[in-house]
Every structure is written in structure tokens, then in C-alpha cells.
Amino acid sequence: ILLDKDGKRKHTRPTFSGQQIFALEKTFEQTKYLAGPERARLAYSLGMTESQVKVWFQNRRTKWRKKHAAEMATAKKKQDSETERLKGASENEDEDDDYNKPLDPNS
């Protein structure tokens, strides 16, 4: 037990084994939210408390949302630049059409 400078119990961060993290990640791939009985079953099978599993899933969802939002932003930027590129290409095609017209002998 760790104590802080005032002699009170210090909160320590739990460390999970590779096997626990693997099982948590595998479950997270299948479902992003666990109901009470599922959480209790998973916690028991991994030797964790229900609150540890609950918090792990909360943190993992936050990480997943941030990654998903970043991927969406990257895809939007890529789409916008592609749209601009195509828009510029079509403007250049109009200029090419003018360039390739036969010369008017009267001008």
C-alpha cells in the first residue's frame, strides 16, 4: 500500500496483463458497450473488478472515437483536395478546347 505525504492511501493505477488486455480488446471489437451481466462475467473470467472493466471500456471507447474522428477528418481533407483537383482539371480542359479550335481566317 502506498501512502501520500499526509499518510493517506495513494491511488495506484492497475496494470493489466497481456492476456487481460487481449481479451478486453477482443471483446471490444465485438461490442463497444457491455451490459451488467456481460461485464460481471468478463471481469470474473479475467480476475478483474467490474469497475475496472467498466472504466477500461469507457477509456477504450474514448480512444476509439478520437481515432475514428481523425480518420474521418483525413478522409474529408482527401476528398476536398480531390474535388479541387478535378475542378482545376475541368477548367484546364476548357482552356484546351479554346486552344485547339481552328483559326478563323477572317481574324
PDB file of C-alpha atoms in Angstrom:
ATOM      1  CA  ILE A   1       0.000   0.000   0.000  1.00  0.00           C
ATOM      2  CA  LEU A   2       1.405   3.381  -0.972  1.00  0.00           C
ATOM      3  CA  LEU A   3       0.836   6.417   1.215  1.00  0.00           C
ATOM      4  CA  ASP A   4       0.990  10.071   0.242  1.00  0.00           C
ATOM      5  CA  LYS A   5       2.815  12.738   2.291  1.00  0.00           C
ATOM      6  CA  ASP A   6      -0.172  13.073   4.672  1.00  0.00           C
ATOM      7  CA  GLY A   7      -0.252   9.346   5.361  1.00  0.00           C
ATOM      8  CA  LYS A   8      -3.408   8.756   3.301  1.00  0.00           C
ATOM      9  CA  ARG A   9      -3.674   5.810   0.914  1.00  0.00           C
ATOM     10  CA  LYS A  10      -2.419   6.748  -2.510  1.00  0.00           C
ATOM     11  CA  HIS A  11      -4.396   5.632  -5.544  1.00  0.00           C
ATOM     12  CA  THR A  12      -2.348   3.295  -7.713  1.00  0.00           C
ATOM     13  CA  ARG A  13      -3.072   2.615 -11.311  1.00  0.00           C
ATOM     14  CA  PRO A  14      -3.848  -1.034 -12.058  1.00  0.00           C
ATOM     15  CA  THR A  15      -1.630  -2.781 -14.544  1.00  0.00           C
ATOM     16  CA  PHE A  16      -3.291  -5.391 -16.701  1.00  0.00           C
ATOM     17  CA  SER A  17      -1.576  -8.469 -18.097  1.00  0.00           C
ATOM     18  CA  GLY A  18      -1.213  -9.003 -21.814  1.00  0.00           C
ATOM     19  CA  GLN A  19      -3.795 -11.782 -21.638  1.00  0.00           C
ATOM     20  CA  GLN A  20      -6.317  -9.466 -19.931  1.00  0.00           C
ATOM     21  CA  ILE A  21      -5.763  -6.697 -22.489  1.00  0.00           C
ATOM     22  CA  PHE A  22      -6.041  -9.181 -25.367  1.00  0.00           C
ATOM     23  CA  ALA A  23      -9.379 -10.463 -24.018  1.00  0.00           C
ATOM     24  CA  LEU A  24     -10.651  -6.918 -23.412  1.00  0.00           C
ATOM     25  CA  GLU A  25      -9.656  -5.808 -26.932  1.00  0.00           C
ATOM     26  CA  LYS A  26     -11.209  -8.909 -28.495  1.00  0.00           C
ATOM     27  CA  THR A  27     -14.468  -8.243 -26.636  1.00  0.00           C
ATOM     28  CA  PHE A  28     -14.327  -4.552 -27.607  1.00  0.00           C
ATOM     29  CA  GLU A  29     -14.071  -5.490 -31.309  1.00  0.00           C
ATOM     30  CA  GLN A  30     -17.326  -7.437 -30.961  1.00  0.00           C
ATOM     31  CA  THR A  31     -19.226  -4.893 -28.886  1.00  0.00           C
ATOM     32  CA  LYS A  32     -18.427  -1.363 -27.787  1.00  0.00           C
ATOM     33  CA  TYR A  33     -20.754  -1.496 -24.756  1.00  0.00           C
ATOM     34  CA  LEU A  34     -21.133  -4.210 -22.125  1.00  0.00           C
ATOM     35  CA  ALA A  35     -24.353  -4.786 -20.161  1.00  0.00           C
ATOM     36  CA  GLY A  36     -24.085  -5.556 -16.441  1.00  0.00           C
ATOM     37  CA  PRO A  37     -24.135  -9.368 -16.647  1.00  0.00           C
ATOM     38  CA  GLU A  38     -21.643  -9.399 -19.543  1.00  0.00           C
ATOM     39  CA  ARG A  39     -19.341  -7.053 -17.635  1.00  0.00           C
ATOM     40  CA  ALA A  40     -19.583  -9.219 -14.490  1.00  0.00           C
ATOM     41  CA  ARG A  41     -18.827 -12.385 -16.458  1.00  0.00           C
ATOM     42  CA  LEU A  42     -15.837 -10.823 -18.227  1.00  0.00           C
ATOM     43  CA  ALA A  43     -14.486  -9.319 -15.001  1.00  0.00           C
ATOM     44  CA  TYR A  44     -14.735 -12.652 -13.218  1.00  0.00           C
ATOM     45  CA  SER A  45     -13.084 -14.576 -16.054  1.00  0.00           C
ATOM     46  CA  LEU A  46     -10.180 -12.093 -16.171  1.00  0.00           C
ATOM     47  CA  GLY A  47      -9.745 -11.724 -12.418  1.00  0.00           C
ATOM     48  CA  MET A  48     -10.679  -8.033 -12.510  1.00  0.00           C
ATOM     49  CA  THR A  49     -13.320  -5.968 -10.756  1.00  0.00           C
ATOM     50  CA  GLU A  50     -16.418  -4.879 -12.643  1.00  0.00           C
ATOM     51  CA  SER A  51     -15.443  -1.251 -12.181  1.00  0.00           C
ATOM     52  CA  GLN A  52     -12.024  -1.927 -13.757  1.00  0.00           C
ATOM     53  CA  VAL A  53     -13.725  -3.458 -16.793  1.00  0.00           C
ATOM     54  CA  LYS A  54     -16.248  -0.615 -16.927  1.00  0.00           C
ATOM     55  CA  VAL A  55     -13.559   2.073 -16.813  1.00  0.00           C
ATOM     56  CA  TRP A  56     -11.384   0.200 -19.314  1.00  0.00           C
ATOM     57  CA  PHE A  57     -14.305   0.138 -21.777  1.00  0.00           C
ATOM     58  CA  GLN A  58     -15.047   3.841 -21.176  1.00  0.00           C
ATOM     59  CA  ASN A  59     -11.422   4.752 -21.860  1.00  0.00           C
ATOM     60  CA  ARG A  60     -11.250   2.462 -24.886  1.00  0.00           C
ATOM     61  CA  ARG A  61     -14.395   3.997 -26.403  1.00  0.00           C
ATOM     62  CA  THR A  62     -12.890   7.462 -25.972  1.00  0.00           C
ATOM     63  CA  LYS A  63      -9.708   6.353 -27.741  1.00  0.00           C
ATOM     64  CA  TRP A  64     -11.777   4.709 -30.498  1.00  0.00           C
ATOM     65  CA  ARG A  65     -13.886   7.862 -31.045  1.00  0.00           C
ATOM     66  CA  LYS A  66     -10.797  10.080 -31.288  1.00  0.00           C
ATOM     67  CA  LYS A  67      -9.196   7.754 -33.821  1.00  0.00           C
ATOM     68  CA  HIS A  68     -12.433   7.498 -35.800  1.00  0.00           C
ATOM     69  CA  ALA A  69     -12.827  11.307 -35.824  1.00  0.00           C
ATOM     70  CA  ALA A  70      -9.227  11.746 -37.018  1.00  0.00           C
ATOM     71  CA  GLU A  71      -9.757   9.197 -39.802  1.00  0.00           C
ATOM     72  CA  MET A  72     -12.936  10.966 -40.886  1.00  0.00           C
ATOM     73  CA  ALA A  73     -11.149  14.341 -40.935  1.00  0.00           C
ATOM     74  CA  THR A  74      -8.329  12.877 -43.034  1.00  0.00           C
ATOM     75  CA  ALA A  75     -10.812  11.337 -45.462  1.00  0.00           C
ATOM     76  CA  LYS A  76     -12.665  14.654 -45.771  1.00  0.00           C
ATOM     77  CA  LYS A  77      -9.433  16.537 -46.494  1.00  0.00           C
ATOM     78  CA  LYS A  78      -8.515  13.954 -49.121  1.00  0.00           C
ATOM     79  CA  GLN A  79     -11.962  14.212 -50.702  1.00  0.00           C
ATOM     80  CA  ASP A  80     -11.831  18.031 -50.683  1.00  0.00           C
ATOM     81  CA  SER A  81      -8.390  18.092 -52.321  1.00  0.00           C
ATOM     82  CA  GLU A  82      -9.559  15.574 -54.939  1.00  0.00           C
ATOM     83  CA  THR A  83     -12.608  17.748 -55.651  1.00  0.00           C
ATOM     84  CA  GLU A  84     -10.364  20.809 -56.048  1.00  0.00           C
ATOM     85  CA  ARG A  85      -8.013  18.848 -58.321  1.00  0.00           C
ATOM     86  CA  LEU A  86     -10.890  17.728 -60.540  1.00  0.00           C
ATOM     87  CA  LYS A  87     -12.324  21.230 -60.594  1.00  0.00           C
ATOM     88  CA  GLY A  88      -8.951  22.604 -61.721  1.00  0.00           C
ATOM     89  CA  ALA A  89      -8.621  19.883 -64.361  1.00  0.00           C
ATOM     90  CA  SER A  90     -12.019  20.707 -65.858  1.00  0.00           C
ATOM     91  CA  GLU A  91     -11.083  24.406 -66.040  1.00  0.00           C
ATOM     92  CA  ASN A  92      -7.890  23.455 -67.879  1.00  0.00           C
ATOM     93  CA  GLU A  93      -9.896  21.326 -70.326  1.00  0.00           C
ATOM     94  CA  ASP A  94     -11.991  24.401 -71.215  1.00  0.00           C
ATOM     95  CA  GLU A  95      -8.783  26.321 -71.950  1.00  0.00           C
ATOM     96  CA  ASP A  96      -7.502  23.414 -74.066  1.00  0.00           C
ATOM     97  CA  ASP A  97     -10.718  23.426 -76.104  1.00  0.00           C
ATOM     98  CA  ASP A  98     -10.160  27.093 -76.957  1.00  0.00           C
ATOM     99  CA  TYR A  99      -6.531  26.421 -77.865  1.00  0.00           C
ATOM    100  CA  ASN A 100      -7.412  23.569 -80.227  1.00  0.00           C
ATOM    101  CA  LYS A 101     -10.115  25.421 -82.174  1.00  0.00           C
ATOM    102  CA  PRO A 102      -9.227  26.100 -85.812  1.00  0.00           C
ATOM    103  CA  LEU A 103      -8.079  29.621 -86.504  1.00  0.00           C
ATOM    104  CA  ASP A 104     -10.624  31.984 -88.017  1.00  0.00           C
ATOM    105  CA  PRO A 105      -9.170  33.169 -91.333  1.00  0.00           C
ATOM    106  CA  ASN A 106     -11.115  36.430 -91.030  1.00  0.00           C
ATOM    107  CA  SER A 107      -9.432  37.456 -87.779  1.00  0.00           C
TER     108      SER A 107
END
